[in-house]
């Protein structure tokens, strides 16, 4: 697939220290690698390209940070990875990556751009690609659940080993749920000492109602609240269902 190479600005290490894997603290880096390993066990190699959504209950829990860093460690292991910013309402991937936010997903879904023109090749790794969200459309939820979205993911799946989609929070808008029918599974980000238990219960109830396969949870915790990263933990979902959801264990064992 011929991907455009946009002349990216040189990444400033200072401005990107929260999302560039190589600038994270050792503990966080190791936890992302653990997340990568756990995902490879959770997902069957046979199923081809894995399409993974990243969501949470509320705003600001670390979805985009997780999506960027996860896609980075996957690419670092040699996989061909595409990171899509599916949060059309509050996109942040382009800002974190210091690239233009359009053209991107919305332009592709409106039929105004080709796949090739909607994707950036990252300057850090030759197998790490980014599709920004594009301009805010009037109907993000409909676009994400559209036949064109399904078709685009089908085509992209033939070219990538992993597609990571950064999504809006489940409790605020329906976008993550509408696109869930096209993906392999969802990672739920929980920010320690931030995510309310009842919000989390609502989030898992919504995911359950939409029949979404939850691959696992990432616990994003900031230890000192001064902007430095604490630990990232990845837990298999079944460790959480007792606390947060009404799921039967058989279902969660598959996860
Ligand atoms: N573990 C952490 N320690 C310190 N700061 C963090 C941590 N995780 C995320 N942040 C910061 O918190 C803010 C929100 O993170 P991020 O954008 O990843 O969240 P989000 O869930 O995608 O938010 P939104 O719902 O608005 O899309 C960002 O400024 C990010 O740099
Ligand atoms: Mg975000």
Tab-separated table of N, CA, C and O in Angstrom, residues 27-115:
chain	number	residue	atom	x	y	z
A	27	UNK	N	9.567	1.538	34.293
A	27	UNK	CA	8.428	0.741	34.765
A	27	UNK	C	7.287	0.777	33.753
A	27	UNK	O	6.706	-0.250	33.408
A	28	UNK	N	6.968	1.976	33.278
A	28	UNK	CA	5.868	2.107	32.326
A	28	UNK	C	6.196	1.381	31.028
A	28	UNK	O	5.354	0.697	30.454
A	29	UNK	N	7.428	1.528	30.578
A	29	UNK	CA	7.847	0.863	29.344
A	29	UNK	C	7.664	-0.647	29.473
A	29	UNK	O	7.121	-1.300	28.576
A	30	UNK	N	8.106	-1.184	30.598
A	30	UNK	CA	7.984	-2.631	30.808
A	30	UNK	C	6.535	-3.057	30.859
A	30	UNK	O	6.163	-4.120	30.374
A	31	UNK	N	5.669	-2.221	31.447
A	31	UNK	CA	4.257	-2.585	31.549
A	31	UNK	C	3.594	-2.590	30.172
A	31	UNK	O	2.731	-3.399	29.897
A	32	UNK	N	4.003	-1.689	29.291
A	32	UNK	CA	3.455	-1.717	27.931
A	32	UNK	C	3.914	-2.962	27.191
A	32	UNK	O	3.169	-3.549	26.403
A	33	UNK	N	5.141	-3.383	27.451
A	33	UNK	CA	5.622	-4.613	26.807
A	33	UNK	C	4.843	-5.823	27.332
A	33	UNK	O	4.542	-6.746	26.593
A	34	UNK	N	4.502	-5.758	28.617
A	34	UNK	CA	3.707	-6.836	29.210
A	34	UNK	C	2.312	-6.847	28.585
A	34	UNK	O	1.756	-7.902	28.281
A	35	UNK	N	1.777	-5.670	28.384
A	35	UNK	CA	0.468	-5.554	27.729
A	35	UNK	C	0.533	-6.179	26.333
A	35	UNK	O	-0.344	-6.935	25.932
A	36	UNK	N	1.599	-5.889	25.613
A	36	UNK	CA	1.790	-6.461	24.274
A	36	UNK	C	1.816	-7.990	24.349
A	36	UNK	O	1.171	-8.678	23.566
A	37	UNK	N	2.575	-8.519	25.314
A	37	UNK	CA	2.688	-9.969	25.459
A	37	UNK	C	1.334	-10.582	25.801
A	37	UNK	O	0.912	-11.568	25.207
A	38	UNK	N	0.638	-9.969	26.749
A	38	UNK	CA	-0.664	-10.503	27.152
A	38	UNK	C	-1.658	-10.486	25.999
A	38	UNK	O	-2.449	-11.397	25.836
A	39	UNK	N	-1.588	-9.434	25.197
A	39	UNK	CA	-2.495	-9.356	24.049
A	39	UNK	C	-2.222	-10.469	23.064
A	39	UNK	O	-3.140	-11.059	22.496
A	40	UNK	N	-0.933	-10.782	22.869
A	40	UNK	CA	-0.603	-11.827	21.896
A	40	UNK	C	-1.126	-13.186	22.368
A	40	UNK	O	-1.458	-14.043	21.564
A	41	UNK	N	-1.239	-13.361	23.683
A	41	UNK	CA	-1.827	-14.606	24.188
A	41	UNK	C	-3.340	-14.585	24.051
A	41	UNK	O	-3.972	-15.592	23.782
A	42	UNK	N	-3.914	-13.404	24.268
A	42	UNK	CA	-5.370	-13.273	24.234
A	42	UNK	C	-5.924	-13.427	22.816
A	42	UNK	O	-6.977	-14.008	22.607
A	43	UNK	N	-5.182	-12.890	21.845
A	43	UNK	CA	-5.664	-12.913	20.471
A	43	UNK	C	-5.053	-14.098	19.728
A	43	UNK	O	-3.867	-14.372	19.870
A	44	UNK	N	-5.875	-14.748	18.958
A	44	UNK	CA	-5.367	-15.874	18.189
A	44	UNK	C	-4.588	-15.365	16.974
A	44	UNK	O	-5.035	-14.483	16.251
A	45	UNK	N	-3.396	-15.930	16.777
A	45	UNK	CA	-2.562	-15.550	15.618
A	45	UNK	C	-3.313	-15.832	14.318
A	45	UNK	O	-3.184	-15.123	13.335
A	46	UNK	N	-4.149	-16.882	14.367
A	46	UNK	CA	-4.827	-17.336	13.142
A	46	UNK	C	-5.835	-16.325	12.620
A	46	UNK	O	-6.162	-16.317	11.451
A	47	UNK	N	-6.343	-15.462	13.510
A	47	UNK	CA	-7.417	-14.583	13.071
A	47	UNK	C	-6.938	-13.440	12.175
A	47	UNK	O	-7.734	-12.640	11.710
A	48	UNK	N	-5.668	-13.363	11.899
A	48	UNK	CA	-5.148	-12.312	11.020
A	48	UNK	C	-5.022	-11.012	11.768
A	48	UNK	O	-4.676	-10.994	12.941
A	49	UNK	N	-5.336	-9.925	11.075
A	49	UNK	CA	-5.182	-8.605	11.696
A	49	UNK	C	-6.109	-8.448	12.908
A	49	UNK	O	-7.295	-8.733	12.823
A	50	UNK	N	-5.532	-8.015	14.028
A	50	UNK	CA	-6.348	-7.767	15.219
A	50	UNK	C	-6.730	-6.288	15.250
A	50	UNK	O	-5.860	-5.423	15.156
A	51	UNK	N	-8.023	-6.028	15.352
A	51	UNK	CA	-8.497	-4.640	15.440
A	51	UNK	C	-8.929	-4.389	16.882
A	51	UNK	O	-9.876	-5.013	17.375
A	52	UNK	N	-8.178	-3.530	17.557
A	52	UNK	CA	-8.393	-3.338	18.998
A	52	UNK	C	-8.840	-1.909	19.292
A	52	UNK	O	-8.142	-0.944	18.947
A	53	UNK	N	-9.987	-1.772	19.920
A	53	UNK	CA	-10.464	-0.459	20.341
A	53	UNK	C	-9.949	-0.156	21.745
A	53	UNK	O	-9.774	-1.067	22.551
A	54	UNK	N	-9.673	1.108	22.003
A	54	UNK	CA	-9.256	1.520	23.355
A	54	UNK	C	-10.273	2.539	23.844
A	54	UNK	O	-10.469	3.587	23.225
A	55	UNK	N	-10.944	2.193	24.944
A	55	UNK	CA	-11.959	3.110	25.465
A	55	UNK	C	-11.885	3.174	26.985
A	55	UNK	O	-10.990	2.585	27.596
A	56	UNK	N	-12.804	3.901	27.583
A	56	UNK	CA	-12.873	3.983	29.045
A	56	UNK	C	-14.278	4.456	29.395
A	56	UNK	O	-15.108	4.679	28.499
A	57	UNK	N	-14.528	4.635	30.673
A	57	UNK	CA	-15.858	5.092	31.086
A	57	UNK	C	-16.022	6.585	30.811
A	57	UNK	O	-17.026	7.022	30.251
A	58	UNK	N	-15.026	7.363	31.216
A	58	UNK	CA	-15.148	8.819	31.186
A	58	UNK	C	-14.000	9.469	30.419
A	58	UNK	O	-13.095	8.789	29.956
A	59	UNK	N	-14.025	10.776	30.351
A	59	UNK	CA	-12.954	11.534	29.698
A	59	UNK	C	-11.687	11.549	30.556
A	59	UNK	O	-11.759	11.467	31.783
A	60	UNK	N	-10.547	11.629	29.911
A	60	UNK	CA	-9.289	11.907	30.596
A	60	UNK	C	-8.673	10.758	31.382
A	60	UNK	O	-7.876	10.988	32.283
A	61	UNK	N	-9.017	9.535	31.021
A	61	UNK	CA	-8.499	8.404	31.803
A	61	UNK	C	-7.202	7.817	31.239
A	61	UNK	O	-6.614	6.922	31.842
A	62	UNK	N	-6.800	8.306	30.077
A	62	UNK	CA	-5.539	7.825	29.500
A	62	UNK	C	-5.704	6.933	28.279
A	62	UNK	O	-4.796	6.202	27.891
A	63	UNK	N	-6.870	7.029	27.601
A	63	UNK	CA	-7.120	6.203	26.417
A	63	UNK	C	-6.124	6.490	25.297
A	63	UNK	O	-5.509	5.577	24.744
A	64	UNK	N	-5.984	7.773	24.970
A	64	UNK	CA	-5.114	8.131	23.838
A	64	UNK	C	-3.662	7.810	24.149
A	64	UNK	O	-2.926	7.315	23.292
A	65	UNK	N	-3.252	8.084	25.379
A	65	UNK	CA	-1.886	7.777	25.798
A	65	UNK	C	-1.634	6.279	25.654
A	65	UNK	O	-0.605	5.849	25.112
A	66	UNK	N	-2.600	5.486	26.108
A	66	UNK	CA	-2.469	4.026	26.016
A	66	UNK	C	-2.439	3.584	24.559
A	66	UNK	O	-1.611	2.741	24.177
A	67	UNK	N	-3.332	4.157	23.743
A	67	UNK	CA	-3.402	3.755	22.331
A	67	UNK	C	-2.086	4.065	21.606
A	67	UNK	O	-1.569	3.232	20.845
A	68	UNK	N	-1.531	5.248	21.871
A	68	UNK	CA	-0.273	5.624	21.206
A	68	UNK	C	0.859	4.698	21.651
A	68	UNK	O	1.593	4.129	20.834
A	69	UNK	N	0.981	4.515	22.964
A	69	UNK	CA	2.111	3.713	23.465
A	69	UNK	C	1.968	2.232	23.126
A	69	UNK	O	2.953	1.568	22.821
A	70	UNK	N	0.737	1.745	23.166
A	70	UNK	CA	0.532	0.339	22.790
A	70	UNK	C	0.883	0.130	21.318
A	70	UNK	O	1.575	-0.827	20.966
A	71	UNK	N	0.420	1.030	20.471
A	71	UNK	CA	0.714	0.859	19.043
A	71	UNK	C	2.220	0.935	18.804
A	71	UNK	O	2.768	0.220	17.974
A	72	UNK	N	2.885	1.782	19.586
A	72	UNK	CA	4.342	1.904	19.436
A	72	UNK	C	5.054	0.593	19.796
A	72	UNK	O	5.890	0.101	19.037
A	73	UNK	N	4.719	0.020	20.956
A	73	UNK	CA	5.440	-1.204	21.361
A	73	UNK	C	5.132	-2.373	20.425
A	73	UNK	O	5.981	-3.228	20.199
A	74	UNK	N	3.913	-2.370	19.868
A	74	UNK	CA	3.588	-3.431	18.909
A	74	UNK	C	4.434	-3.269	17.647
A	74	UNK	O	4.981	-4.236	17.117
A	75	UNK	N	4.561	-2.036	17.180
A	75	UNK	CA	5.372	-1.781	15.986
A	75	UNK	C	6.842	-2.073	16.265
A	75	UNK	O	7.551	-2.624	15.421
A	76	UNK	N	7.256	-1.753	17.465
A	76	UNK	CA	8.647	-1.978	17.844
A	76	UNK	C	9.000	-3.469	17.795
A	76	UNK	O	10.146	-3.831	17.546
A	77	UNK	N	7.989	-4.311	18.006
A	77	UNK	CA	8.254	-5.753	17.965
A	77	UNK	C	8.232	-6.291	16.539
A	77	UNK	O	8.314	-7.494	16.312
A	78	UNK	N	8.092	-5.396	15.573
A	78	UNK	CA	8.199	-5.813	14.175
A	78	UNK	C	6.859	-5.953	13.464
A	78	UNK	O	6.812	-6.234	12.269
A	79	UNK	N	5.755	-5.762	14.181
A	79	UNK	CA	4.441	-5.883	13.543
A	79	UNK	C	4.135	-4.624	12.749
A	79	UNK	O	4.588	-3.537	13.080
A	80	UNK	N	3.317	-4.802	11.720
A	80	UNK	CA	2.846	-3.619	10.978
A	80	UNK	C	1.608	-3.097	11.704
A	80	UNK	O	0.614	-3.811	11.830
A	81	UNK	N	1.704	-1.872	12.181
A	81	UNK	CA	0.653	-1.345	13.066
A	81	UNK	C	0.084	-0.030	12.542
A	81	UNK	O	0.829	0.859	12.125
A	82	UNK	N	-1.241	0.064	12.582
A	82	UNK	CA	-1.914	1.322	12.251
A	82	UNK	C	-2.661	1.812	13.491
A	82	UNK	O	-3.440	1.074	14.092
A	83	UNK	N	-2.390	3.049	13.870
A	83	UNK	CA	-3.116	3.689	14.970
A	83	UNK	C	-4.133	4.644	14.362
A	83	UNK	O	-3.768	5.546	13.604
A	84	UNK	N	-5.417	4.419	14.652
A	84	UNK	CA	-6.472	5.297	14.123
A	84	UNK	C	-7.032	6.143	15.257
A	84	UNK	O	-7.367	5.619	16.325
A	85	UNK	N	-7.151	7.436	15.033
A	85	UNK	CA	-7.819	8.288	16.021
A	85	UNK	C	-9.314	8.260	15.717
A	85	UNK	O	-9.802	8.930	14.809
A	86	UNK	N	-10.035	7.453	16.484
A	86	UNK	CA	-11.479	7.323	16.286
A	86	UNK	C	-12.267	8.241	17.207
A	86	UNK	O	-13.482	8.142	17.293
A	87	UNK	N	-11.563	9.131	17.908
A	87	UNK	CA	-12.250	10.110	18.756
A	87	UNK	C	-12.385	11.403	17.963
A	87	UNK	O	-11.587	12.331	18.086
A	88	UNK	N	-13.419	11.429	17.099
A	88	UNK	CA	-13.585	12.566	16.192
A	88	UNK	C	-13.994	13.838	16.929
A	88	UNK	O	-13.796	14.932	16.449
A	89	UNK	N	-14.576	13.661	18.114
A	89	UNK	CA	-15.079	14.829	18.846
A	89	UNK	C	-13.964	15.553	19.597
A	89	UNK	O	-13.933	16.760	19.684
A	90	UNK	N	-13.040	14.799	20.168
A	90	UNK	CA	-11.919	15.395	20.904
A	90	UNK	C	-10.635	14.666	20.500
A	90	UNK	O	-10.036	13.961	21.311
A	91	UNK	N	-10.231	14.823	19.249
A	91	UNK	CA	-9.054	14.072	18.795
A	91	UNK	C	-7.778	14.548	19.472
A	91	UNK	O	-7.629	15.739	19.739
A	92	UNK	N	-6.876	13.626	19.779
A	92	UNK	CA	-5.610	14.061	20.384
A	92	UNK	C	-4.396	13.319	19.856
A	92	UNK	O	-3.275	13.684	20.166
A	93	UNK	N	-4.624	12.300	19.041
A	93	UNK	CA	-3.485	11.519	18.542
A	93	UNK	C	-2.556	12.395	17.687
A	93	UNK	O	-1.346	12.392	17.868
A	94	UNK	N	-3.150	13.175	16.776
A	94	UNK	CA	-2.326	14.011	15.895
A	94	UNK	C	-1.492	14.997	16.709
A	94	UNK	O	-0.311	15.213	16.435
A	95	UNK	N	-2.125	15.557	17.746
A	95	UNK	CA	-1.404	16.510	18.594
A	95	UNK	C	-0.263	15.811	19.329
A	95	UNK	O	0.852	16.307	19.373
A	96	UNK	N	-0.559	14.633	19.869
A	96	UNK	CA	0.484	13.898	20.592
A	96	UNK	C	1.616	13.489	19.652
A	96	UNK	O	2.775	13.439	20.037
A	97	UNK	N	1.270	13.193	18.396
A	97	UNK	CA	2.273	12.758	17.423
A	97	UNK	C	2.879	13.926	16.645
A	97	UNK	O	3.765	13.737	15.831
A	98	UNK	N	2.330	15.093	16.851
A	98	UNK	CA	2.780	16.304	16.173
A	98	UNK	C	2.699	16.179	14.643
A	98	UNK	O	3.656	16.450	13.920
A	99	UNK	N	1.518	15.744	14.219
A	99	UNK	CA	1.232	15.717	12.788
A	99	UNK	C	-0.081	16.467	12.569
A	99	UNK	O	-0.784	16.772	13.533
A	100	UNK	N	-0.426	16.741	11.305
A	100	UNK	CA	-1.704	17.404	11.027
A	100	UNK	C	-2.856	16.451	11.338
A	100	UNK	O	-2.735	15.245	11.123
A	101	UNK	N	-3.987	17.011	11.770
A	101	UNK	CA	-5.129	16.149	12.106
A	101	UNK	C	-5.998	15.819	10.896
A	101	UNK	O	-6.944	15.046	10.982
A	102	UNK	N	-5.706	16.380	9.759
A	102	UNK	CA	-6.448	16.025	8.561
A	102	UNK	C	-5.525	16.149	7.336
A	102	UNK	O	-4.559	16.905	7.397
A	103	UNK	N	-5.801	15.427	6.267
A	103	UNK	CA	-6.927	14.518	6.143
A	103	UNK	C	-6.751	13.284	7.019
A	103	UNK	O	-5.652	12.922	7.387
A	104	UNK	N	-7.880	12.685	7.328
A	104	UNK	CA	-7.847	11.518	8.196
A	104	UNK	C	-9.097	10.681	8.037
A	104	UNK	O	-9.714	10.649	6.960
A	105	UNK	N	-9.492	10.059	9.151
A	105	UNK	CA	-10.595	9.090	9.112
A	105	UNK	C	-11.894	9.678	8.555
A	105	UNK	O	-12.559	9.056	7.730
A	106	UNK	N	-12.260	10.887	8.997
A	106	UNK	CA	-13.551	11.437	8.541
A	106	UNK	C	-13.532	11.685	7.027
A	106	UNK	O	-14.522	11.439	6.349
A	107	UNK	N	-12.386	12.129	6.524
A	107	UNK	CA	-12.285	12.390	5.076
A	107	UNK	C	-12.420	11.084	4.296
A	107	UNK	O	-13.042	11.025	3.241
A	108	UNK	N	-11.816	10.035	4.864
A	108	UNK	CA	-11.923	8.723	4.232
A	108	UNK	C	-13.373	8.244	4.244
A	108	UNK	O	-13.904	7.794	3.219
A	109	UNK	N	-14.029	8.389	5.403
A	109	UNK	CA	-15.396	7.884	5.533
A	109	UNK	C	-16.402	8.705	4.740
A	109	UNK	O	-17.442	8.206	4.327
A	110	UNK	N	-16.085	9.976	4.509
A	110	UNK	CA	-16.990	10.808	3.695
A	110	UNK	C	-16.725	10.589	2.202
A	110	UNK	O	-17.375	11.173	1.357
A	111	UNK	N	-15.714	9.784	1.910
A	111	UNK	CA	-15.402	9.491	0.511
A	111	UNK	C	-14.600	10.584	-0.157
A	111	UNK	O	-14.493	10.633	-1.379
A	112	UNK	N	-14.031	11.483	0.656
A	112	UNK	CA	-13.290	12.609	0.072
A	112	UNK	C	-11.798	12.342	-0.052
A	112	UNK	O	-11.068	13.116	-0.658
A	113	UNK	N	-11.326	11.290	0.603
A	113	UNK	CA	-9.904	10.929	0.519
A	113	UNK	C	-9.731	9.428	0.381
A	113	UNK	O	-10.596	8.659	0.787
A	114	UNK	N	-8.603	9.031	-0.165
A	114	UNK	CA	-8.298	7.610	-0.274
A	114	UNK	C	-7.643	7.146	1.029
A	114	UNK	O	-7.217	7.963	1.848
A	115	UNK	N	-7.551	5.853	1.204
A	115	UNK	CA	-6.871	5.301	2.380
A	115	UNK	C	-5.432	5.816	2.416
A	115	UNK	O	-4.947	6.266	3.458
